[in-house]
PDB file of C-alpha atoms and ligand atoms in Angstrom:
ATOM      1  CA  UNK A  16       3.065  15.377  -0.076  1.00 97.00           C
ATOM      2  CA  UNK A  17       3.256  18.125  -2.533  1.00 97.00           C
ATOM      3  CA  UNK A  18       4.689  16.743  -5.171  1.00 98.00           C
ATOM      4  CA  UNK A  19       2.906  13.160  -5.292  1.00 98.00           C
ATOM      5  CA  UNK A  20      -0.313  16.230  -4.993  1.00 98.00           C
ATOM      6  CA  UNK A  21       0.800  18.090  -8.292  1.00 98.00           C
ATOM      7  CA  UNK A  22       0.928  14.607 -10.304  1.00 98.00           C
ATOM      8  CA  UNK A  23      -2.231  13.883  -8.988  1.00 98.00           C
ATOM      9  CA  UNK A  24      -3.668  16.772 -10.450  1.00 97.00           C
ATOM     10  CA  UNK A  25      -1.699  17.169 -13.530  1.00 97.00           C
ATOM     11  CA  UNK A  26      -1.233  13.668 -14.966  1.00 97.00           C
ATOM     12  CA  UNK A  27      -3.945  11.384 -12.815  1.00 97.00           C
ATOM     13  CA  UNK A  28      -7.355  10.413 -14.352  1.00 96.00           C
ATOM     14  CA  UNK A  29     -10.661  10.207 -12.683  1.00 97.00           C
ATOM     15  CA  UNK A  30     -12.373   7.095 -13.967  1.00 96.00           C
ATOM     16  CA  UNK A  31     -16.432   7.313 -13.187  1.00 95.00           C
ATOM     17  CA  UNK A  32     -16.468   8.215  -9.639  1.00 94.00           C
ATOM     18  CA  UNK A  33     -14.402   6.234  -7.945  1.00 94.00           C
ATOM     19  CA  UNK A  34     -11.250   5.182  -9.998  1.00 95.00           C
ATOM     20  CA  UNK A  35      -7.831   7.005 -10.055  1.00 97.00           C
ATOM     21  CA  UNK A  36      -5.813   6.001 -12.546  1.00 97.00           C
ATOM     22  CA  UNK A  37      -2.183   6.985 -11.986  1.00 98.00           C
ATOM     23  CA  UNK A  38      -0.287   4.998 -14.540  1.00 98.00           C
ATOM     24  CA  UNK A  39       1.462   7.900 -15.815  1.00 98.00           C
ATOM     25  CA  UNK A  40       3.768   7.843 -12.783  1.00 98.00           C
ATOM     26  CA  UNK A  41       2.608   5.045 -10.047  1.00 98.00           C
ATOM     27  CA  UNK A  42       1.224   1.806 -11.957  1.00 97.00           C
ATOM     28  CA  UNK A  43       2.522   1.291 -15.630  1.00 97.00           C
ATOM     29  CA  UNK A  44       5.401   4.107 -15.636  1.00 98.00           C
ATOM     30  CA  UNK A  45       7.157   4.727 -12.689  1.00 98.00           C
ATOM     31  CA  UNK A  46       8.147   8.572 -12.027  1.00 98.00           C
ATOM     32  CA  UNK A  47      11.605   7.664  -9.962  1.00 98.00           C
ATOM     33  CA  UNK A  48      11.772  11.254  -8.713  1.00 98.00           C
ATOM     34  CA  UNK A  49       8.585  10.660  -7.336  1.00 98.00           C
ATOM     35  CA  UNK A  50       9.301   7.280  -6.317  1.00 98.00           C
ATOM     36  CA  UNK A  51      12.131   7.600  -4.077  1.00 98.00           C
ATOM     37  CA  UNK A  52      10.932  11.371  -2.350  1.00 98.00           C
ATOM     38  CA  UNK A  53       7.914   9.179  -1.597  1.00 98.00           C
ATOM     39  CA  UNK A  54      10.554   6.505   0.044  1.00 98.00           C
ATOM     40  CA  UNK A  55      11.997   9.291   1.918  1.00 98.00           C
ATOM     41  CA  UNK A  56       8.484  10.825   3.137  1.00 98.00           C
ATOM     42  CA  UNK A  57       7.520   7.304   4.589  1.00 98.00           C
ATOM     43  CA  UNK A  58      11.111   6.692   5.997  1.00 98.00           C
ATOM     44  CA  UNK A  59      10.963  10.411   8.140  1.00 98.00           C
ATOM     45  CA  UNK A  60       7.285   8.903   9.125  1.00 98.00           C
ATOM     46  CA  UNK A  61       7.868   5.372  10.709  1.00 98.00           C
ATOM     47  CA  UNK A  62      12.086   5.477  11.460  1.00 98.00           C
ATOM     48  CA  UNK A  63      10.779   5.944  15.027  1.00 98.00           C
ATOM     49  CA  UNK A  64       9.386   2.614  14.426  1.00 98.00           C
ATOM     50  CA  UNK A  65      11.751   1.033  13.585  1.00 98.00           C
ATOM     51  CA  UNK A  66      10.705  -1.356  10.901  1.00 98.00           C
ATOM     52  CA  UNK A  67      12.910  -4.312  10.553  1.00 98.00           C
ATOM     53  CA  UNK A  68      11.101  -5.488   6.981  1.00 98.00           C
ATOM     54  CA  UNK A  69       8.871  -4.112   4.503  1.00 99.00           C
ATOM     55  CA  UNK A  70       5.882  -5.777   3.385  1.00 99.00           C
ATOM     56  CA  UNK A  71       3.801  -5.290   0.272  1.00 98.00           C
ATOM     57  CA  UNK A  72       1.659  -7.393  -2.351  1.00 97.00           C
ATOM     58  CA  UNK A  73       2.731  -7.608  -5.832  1.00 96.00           C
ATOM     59  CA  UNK A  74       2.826  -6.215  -7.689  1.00 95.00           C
ATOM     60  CA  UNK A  75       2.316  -2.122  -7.780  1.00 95.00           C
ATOM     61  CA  UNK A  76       3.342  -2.310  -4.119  1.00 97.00           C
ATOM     62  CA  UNK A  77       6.853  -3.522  -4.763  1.00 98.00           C
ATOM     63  CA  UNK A  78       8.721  -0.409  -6.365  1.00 98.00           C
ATOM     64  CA  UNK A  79       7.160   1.618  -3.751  1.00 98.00           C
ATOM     65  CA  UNK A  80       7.861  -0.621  -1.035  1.00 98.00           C
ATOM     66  CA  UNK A  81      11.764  -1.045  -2.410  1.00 98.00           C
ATOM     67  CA  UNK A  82      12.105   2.770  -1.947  1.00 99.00           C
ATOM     68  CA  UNK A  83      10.419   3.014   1.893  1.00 99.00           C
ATOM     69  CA  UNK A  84      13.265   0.353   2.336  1.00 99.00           C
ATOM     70  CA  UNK A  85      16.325   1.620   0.884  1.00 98.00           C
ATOM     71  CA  UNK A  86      15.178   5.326   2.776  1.00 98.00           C
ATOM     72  CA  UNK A  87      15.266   3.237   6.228  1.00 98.00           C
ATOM     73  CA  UNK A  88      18.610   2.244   6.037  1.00 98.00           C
ATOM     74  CA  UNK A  89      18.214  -0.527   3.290  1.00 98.00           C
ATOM     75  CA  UNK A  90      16.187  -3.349   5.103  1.00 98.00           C
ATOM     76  CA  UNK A  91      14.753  -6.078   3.142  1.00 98.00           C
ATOM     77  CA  UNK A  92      11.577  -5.978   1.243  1.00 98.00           C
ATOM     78  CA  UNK A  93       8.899  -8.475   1.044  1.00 98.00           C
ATOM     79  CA  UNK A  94       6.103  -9.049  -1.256  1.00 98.00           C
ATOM     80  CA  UNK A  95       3.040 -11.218  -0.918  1.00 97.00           C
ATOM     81  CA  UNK A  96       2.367 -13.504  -4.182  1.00 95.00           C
ATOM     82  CA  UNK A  97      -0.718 -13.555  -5.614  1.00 92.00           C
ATOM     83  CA  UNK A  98      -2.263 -16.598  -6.375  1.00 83.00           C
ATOM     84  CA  UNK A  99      -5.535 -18.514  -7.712  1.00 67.00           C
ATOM     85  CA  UNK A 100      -4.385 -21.611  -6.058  1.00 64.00           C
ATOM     86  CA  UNK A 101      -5.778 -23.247  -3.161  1.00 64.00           C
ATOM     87  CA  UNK A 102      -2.999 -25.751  -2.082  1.00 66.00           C
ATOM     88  CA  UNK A 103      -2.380 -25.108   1.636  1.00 68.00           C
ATOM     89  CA  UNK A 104       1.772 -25.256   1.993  1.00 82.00           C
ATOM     90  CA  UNK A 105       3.211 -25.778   5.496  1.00 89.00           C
ATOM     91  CA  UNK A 106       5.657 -23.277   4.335  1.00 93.00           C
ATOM     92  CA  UNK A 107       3.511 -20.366   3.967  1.00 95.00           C
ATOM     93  CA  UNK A 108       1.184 -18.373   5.098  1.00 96.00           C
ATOM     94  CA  UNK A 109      -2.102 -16.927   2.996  1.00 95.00           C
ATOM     95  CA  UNK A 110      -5.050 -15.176   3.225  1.00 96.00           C
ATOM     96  CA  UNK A 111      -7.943 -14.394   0.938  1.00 94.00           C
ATOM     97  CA  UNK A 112      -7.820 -10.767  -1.019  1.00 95.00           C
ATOM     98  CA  UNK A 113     -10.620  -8.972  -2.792  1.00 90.00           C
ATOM     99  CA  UNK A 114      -9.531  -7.304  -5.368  1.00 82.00           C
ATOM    100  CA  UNK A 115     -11.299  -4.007  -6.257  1.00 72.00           C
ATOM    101  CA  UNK A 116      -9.716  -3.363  -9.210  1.00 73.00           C
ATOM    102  CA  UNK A 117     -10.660  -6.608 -10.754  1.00 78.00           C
ATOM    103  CA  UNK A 118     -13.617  -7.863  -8.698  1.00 83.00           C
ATOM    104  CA  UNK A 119     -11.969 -10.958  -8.411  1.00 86.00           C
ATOM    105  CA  UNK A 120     -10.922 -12.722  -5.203  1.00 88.00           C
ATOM    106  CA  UNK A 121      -6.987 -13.492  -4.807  1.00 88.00           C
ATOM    107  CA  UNK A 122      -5.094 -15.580  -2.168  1.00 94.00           C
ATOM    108  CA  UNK A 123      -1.788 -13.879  -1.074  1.00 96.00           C
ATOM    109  CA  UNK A 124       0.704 -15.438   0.284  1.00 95.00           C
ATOM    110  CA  UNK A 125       4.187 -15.411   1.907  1.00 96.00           C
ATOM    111  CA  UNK A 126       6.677 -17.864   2.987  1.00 95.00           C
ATOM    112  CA  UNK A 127       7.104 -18.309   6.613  1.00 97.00           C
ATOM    113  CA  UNK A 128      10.789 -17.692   6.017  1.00 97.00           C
ATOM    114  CA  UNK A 129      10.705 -14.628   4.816  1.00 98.00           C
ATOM    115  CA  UNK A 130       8.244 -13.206   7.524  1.00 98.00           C
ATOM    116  CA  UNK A 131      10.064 -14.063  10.685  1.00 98.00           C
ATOM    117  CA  UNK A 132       8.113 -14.138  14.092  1.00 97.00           C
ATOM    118  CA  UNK A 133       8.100 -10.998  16.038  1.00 97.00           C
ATOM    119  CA  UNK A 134       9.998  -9.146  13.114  1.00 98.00           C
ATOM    120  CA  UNK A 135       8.448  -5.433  12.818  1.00 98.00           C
ATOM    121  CA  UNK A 136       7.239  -4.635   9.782  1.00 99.00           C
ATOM    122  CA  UNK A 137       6.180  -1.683   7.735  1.00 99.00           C
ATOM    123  CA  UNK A 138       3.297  -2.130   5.306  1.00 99.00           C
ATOM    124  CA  UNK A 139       3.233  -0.623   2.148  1.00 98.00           C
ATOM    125  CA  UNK A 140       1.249   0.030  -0.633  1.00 98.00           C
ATOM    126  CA  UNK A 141      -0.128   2.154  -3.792  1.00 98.00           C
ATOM    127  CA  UNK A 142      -3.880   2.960  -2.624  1.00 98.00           C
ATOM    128  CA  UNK A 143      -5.651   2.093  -0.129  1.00 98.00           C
ATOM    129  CA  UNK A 144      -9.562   2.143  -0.726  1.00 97.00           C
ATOM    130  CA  UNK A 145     -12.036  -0.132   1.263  1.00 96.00           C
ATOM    131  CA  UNK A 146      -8.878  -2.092   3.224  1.00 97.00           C
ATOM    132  CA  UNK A 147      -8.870  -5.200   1.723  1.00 97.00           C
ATOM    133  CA  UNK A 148      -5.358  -5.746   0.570  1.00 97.00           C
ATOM    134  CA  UNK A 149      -4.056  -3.648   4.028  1.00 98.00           C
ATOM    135  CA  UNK A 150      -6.015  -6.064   6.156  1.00 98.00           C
ATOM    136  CA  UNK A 151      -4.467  -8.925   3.913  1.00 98.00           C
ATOM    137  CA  UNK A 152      -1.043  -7.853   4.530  1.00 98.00           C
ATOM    138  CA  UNK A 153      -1.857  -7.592   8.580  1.00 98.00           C
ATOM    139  CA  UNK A 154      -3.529 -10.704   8.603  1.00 98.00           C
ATOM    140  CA  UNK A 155      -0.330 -12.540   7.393  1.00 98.00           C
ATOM    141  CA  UNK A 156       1.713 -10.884   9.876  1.00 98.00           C
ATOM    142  CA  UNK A 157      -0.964 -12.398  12.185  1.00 98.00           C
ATOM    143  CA  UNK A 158      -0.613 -15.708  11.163  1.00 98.00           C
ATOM    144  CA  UNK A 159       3.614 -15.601  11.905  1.00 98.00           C
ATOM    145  CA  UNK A 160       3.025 -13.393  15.179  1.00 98.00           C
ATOM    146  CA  UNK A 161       4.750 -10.518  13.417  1.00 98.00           C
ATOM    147  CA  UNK A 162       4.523  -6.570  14.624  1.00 98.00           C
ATOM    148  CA  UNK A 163       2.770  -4.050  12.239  1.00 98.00           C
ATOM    149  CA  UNK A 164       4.347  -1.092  13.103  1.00 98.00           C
ATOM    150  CA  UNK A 165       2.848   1.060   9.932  1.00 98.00           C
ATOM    151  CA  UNK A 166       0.981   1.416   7.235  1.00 99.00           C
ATOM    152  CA  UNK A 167       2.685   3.790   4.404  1.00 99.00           C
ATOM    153  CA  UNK A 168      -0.241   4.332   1.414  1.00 98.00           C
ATOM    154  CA  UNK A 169       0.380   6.875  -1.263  1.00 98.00           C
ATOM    155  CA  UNK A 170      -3.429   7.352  -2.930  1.00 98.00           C
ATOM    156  CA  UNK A 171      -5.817   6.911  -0.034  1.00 98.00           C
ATOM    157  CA  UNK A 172      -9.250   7.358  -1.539  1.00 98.00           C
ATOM    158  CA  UNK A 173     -10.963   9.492   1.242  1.00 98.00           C
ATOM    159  CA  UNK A 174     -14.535   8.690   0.485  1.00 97.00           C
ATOM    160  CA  UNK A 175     -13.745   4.719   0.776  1.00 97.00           C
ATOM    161  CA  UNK A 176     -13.577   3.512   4.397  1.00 97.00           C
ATOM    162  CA  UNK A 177     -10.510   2.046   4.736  1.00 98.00           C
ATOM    163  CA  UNK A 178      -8.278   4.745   6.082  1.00 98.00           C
ATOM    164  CA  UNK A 179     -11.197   5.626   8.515  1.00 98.00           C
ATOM    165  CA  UNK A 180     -11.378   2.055  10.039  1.00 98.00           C
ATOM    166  CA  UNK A 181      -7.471   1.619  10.073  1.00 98.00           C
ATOM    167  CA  UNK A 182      -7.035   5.133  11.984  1.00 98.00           C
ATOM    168  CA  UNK A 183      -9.655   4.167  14.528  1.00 98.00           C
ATOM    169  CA  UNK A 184      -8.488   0.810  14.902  1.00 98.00           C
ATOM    170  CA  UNK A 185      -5.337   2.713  16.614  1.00 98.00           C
ATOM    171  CA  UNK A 186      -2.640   1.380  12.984  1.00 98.00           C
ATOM    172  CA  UNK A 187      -0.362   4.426  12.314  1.00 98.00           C
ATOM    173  CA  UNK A 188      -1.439   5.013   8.777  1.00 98.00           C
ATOM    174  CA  UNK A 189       0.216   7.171   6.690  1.00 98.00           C
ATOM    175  CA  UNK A 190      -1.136   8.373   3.266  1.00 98.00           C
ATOM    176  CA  UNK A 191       1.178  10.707   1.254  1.00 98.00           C
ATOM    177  CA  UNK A 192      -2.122  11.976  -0.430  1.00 98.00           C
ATOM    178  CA  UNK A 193      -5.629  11.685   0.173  1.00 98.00           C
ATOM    179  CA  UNK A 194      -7.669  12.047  -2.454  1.00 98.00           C
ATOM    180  CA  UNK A 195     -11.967  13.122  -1.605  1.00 97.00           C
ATOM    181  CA  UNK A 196     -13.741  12.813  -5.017  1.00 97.00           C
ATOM    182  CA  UNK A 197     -14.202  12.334  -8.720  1.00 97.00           C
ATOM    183  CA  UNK A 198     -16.640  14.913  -9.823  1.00 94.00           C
ATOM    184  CA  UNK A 199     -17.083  15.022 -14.378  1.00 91.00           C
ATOM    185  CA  UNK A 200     -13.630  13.212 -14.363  1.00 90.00           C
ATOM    186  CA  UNK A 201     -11.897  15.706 -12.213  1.00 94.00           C
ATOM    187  CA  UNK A 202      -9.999  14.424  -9.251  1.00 97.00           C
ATOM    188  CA  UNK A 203     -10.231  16.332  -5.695  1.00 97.00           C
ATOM    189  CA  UNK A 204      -7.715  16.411  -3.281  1.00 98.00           C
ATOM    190  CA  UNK A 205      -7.928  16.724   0.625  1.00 96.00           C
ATOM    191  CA  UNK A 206      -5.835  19.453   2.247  1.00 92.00           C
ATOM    192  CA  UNK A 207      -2.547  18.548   2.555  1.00 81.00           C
ATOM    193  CA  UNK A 208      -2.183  17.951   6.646  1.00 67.00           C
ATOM    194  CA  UNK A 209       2.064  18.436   6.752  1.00 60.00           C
TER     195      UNK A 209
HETATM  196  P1  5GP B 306      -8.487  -1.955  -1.045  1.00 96.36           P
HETATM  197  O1  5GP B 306      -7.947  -3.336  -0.874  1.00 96.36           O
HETATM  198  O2  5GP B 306      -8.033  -1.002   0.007  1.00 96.36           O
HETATM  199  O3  5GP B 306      -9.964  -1.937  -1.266  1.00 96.36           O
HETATM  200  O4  5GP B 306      -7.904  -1.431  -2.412  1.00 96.36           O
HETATM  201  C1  5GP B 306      -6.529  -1.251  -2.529  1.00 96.36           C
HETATM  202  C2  5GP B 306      -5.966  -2.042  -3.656  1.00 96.36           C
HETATM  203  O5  5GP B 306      -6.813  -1.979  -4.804  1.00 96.36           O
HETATM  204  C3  5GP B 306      -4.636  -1.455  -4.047  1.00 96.36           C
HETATM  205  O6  5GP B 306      -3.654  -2.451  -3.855  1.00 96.36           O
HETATM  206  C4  5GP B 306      -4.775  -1.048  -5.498  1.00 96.36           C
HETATM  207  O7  5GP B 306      -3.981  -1.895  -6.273  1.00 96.36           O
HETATM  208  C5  5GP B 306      -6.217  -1.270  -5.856  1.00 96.36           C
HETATM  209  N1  5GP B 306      -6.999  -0.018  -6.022  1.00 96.36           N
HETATM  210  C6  5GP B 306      -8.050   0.372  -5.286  1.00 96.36           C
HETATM  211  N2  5GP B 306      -8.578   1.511  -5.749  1.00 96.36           N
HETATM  212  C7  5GP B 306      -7.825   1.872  -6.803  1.00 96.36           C
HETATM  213  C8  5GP B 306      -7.872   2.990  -7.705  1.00 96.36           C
HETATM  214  O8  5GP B 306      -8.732   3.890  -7.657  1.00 96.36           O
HETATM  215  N3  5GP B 306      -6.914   3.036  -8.657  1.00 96.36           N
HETATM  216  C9  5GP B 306      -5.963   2.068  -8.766  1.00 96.36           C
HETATM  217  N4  5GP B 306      -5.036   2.230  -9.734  1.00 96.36           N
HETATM  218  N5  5GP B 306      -5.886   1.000  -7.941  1.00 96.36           N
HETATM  219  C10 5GP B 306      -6.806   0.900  -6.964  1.00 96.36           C
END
């Protein structure tokens, strides 16, 4: 997506060589131009698929995920909590998280209310890297028998392998840029593919 491309390049910062930070527009200010022509660019992607929810973590996911919903006709957004705790509730659903921004280990969780059984959902989320948080998010649709129809990522990090295993795996997985290297804190982009 050309325009989540040209902030990439002109306001994103390669950290070592293998950290984009995008906080100029994605994870501390929000670009809302940005924001809501990525909404639209997952909505033309998954309509066909008719999402019924979308499901993200908290909490960069949830201004991203709010726009992918309002695009699709305004359905109802969910986001997974985060949370140290390890009280089992008969009212929700978790899963463990690695966390690769802060090497720490999160549960997630959801109330079973809020993911309904069979509902289809559409996952989204800021970056997707080794797969952690993605397979998070599936796993609790798992747990409540719920359909992933999609996965809508907007920094894939190329030369991780979670978009690789995801693909092959047969998820529809789109990332709205794909991003192949850090090289002296320079960031390199794939080829756009639309
Ligand atoms: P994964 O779970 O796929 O390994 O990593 C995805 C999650 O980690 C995202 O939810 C995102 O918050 C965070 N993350 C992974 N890599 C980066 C990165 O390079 N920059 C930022 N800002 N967040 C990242």
């Amino acid at each position: 997506m050309e325009l989540l491309r040209r902030k990439i390049l002109e306001e994103g910062k390669g950290i070592g060589d293998d950290i984009v930070k995008a906080d100029m527009f994605l994870n501390h200010r929000i670009d809302t131009e940005l924001l809501f022509a990525m909404g639209e660019a997952w909505a033309e992607e998954f309509r066909g698929e008719k999402p019924e929810l979308v499901l993200t973590v908290e909490s960069s996911g949830i201004a991203l995920a709010v726009a992918a919903a309002h695009a699709l006709g305004d359905i109802p957004v969910v986001f997974a909590k985060k949370s140290a705790s390890i009280v089992q509730n008969e009212e929700t659903v978790q899963t463990p998280v690695y966390s690769f921004t802060h090497k720490t280990q999160n549960l997630i969780r959801v109330e079973k209310k809020y993911l309904p059984e069979g509902a289809r959902v559409l996952i989204v989320d800021d970056f997707l890297a080794d797969g952690q948080a993605a397979h998070g998010l599936m796993d609790l649709c798992r747990q409540r028998q719920a359909k992933v129809v999609g996965i809508g990522i907007a920094i894939e990090k190329g030369f991780e392998p979670g978009g690789r295993k995801l693909r092959e795996s047969g998820v529809h997985l789109k990332s709205l840029a794909i991003v192949d290297g850090i090289r002296d804190g320079k960031i390199i982009l794939r080829a756009d593919d639309d």
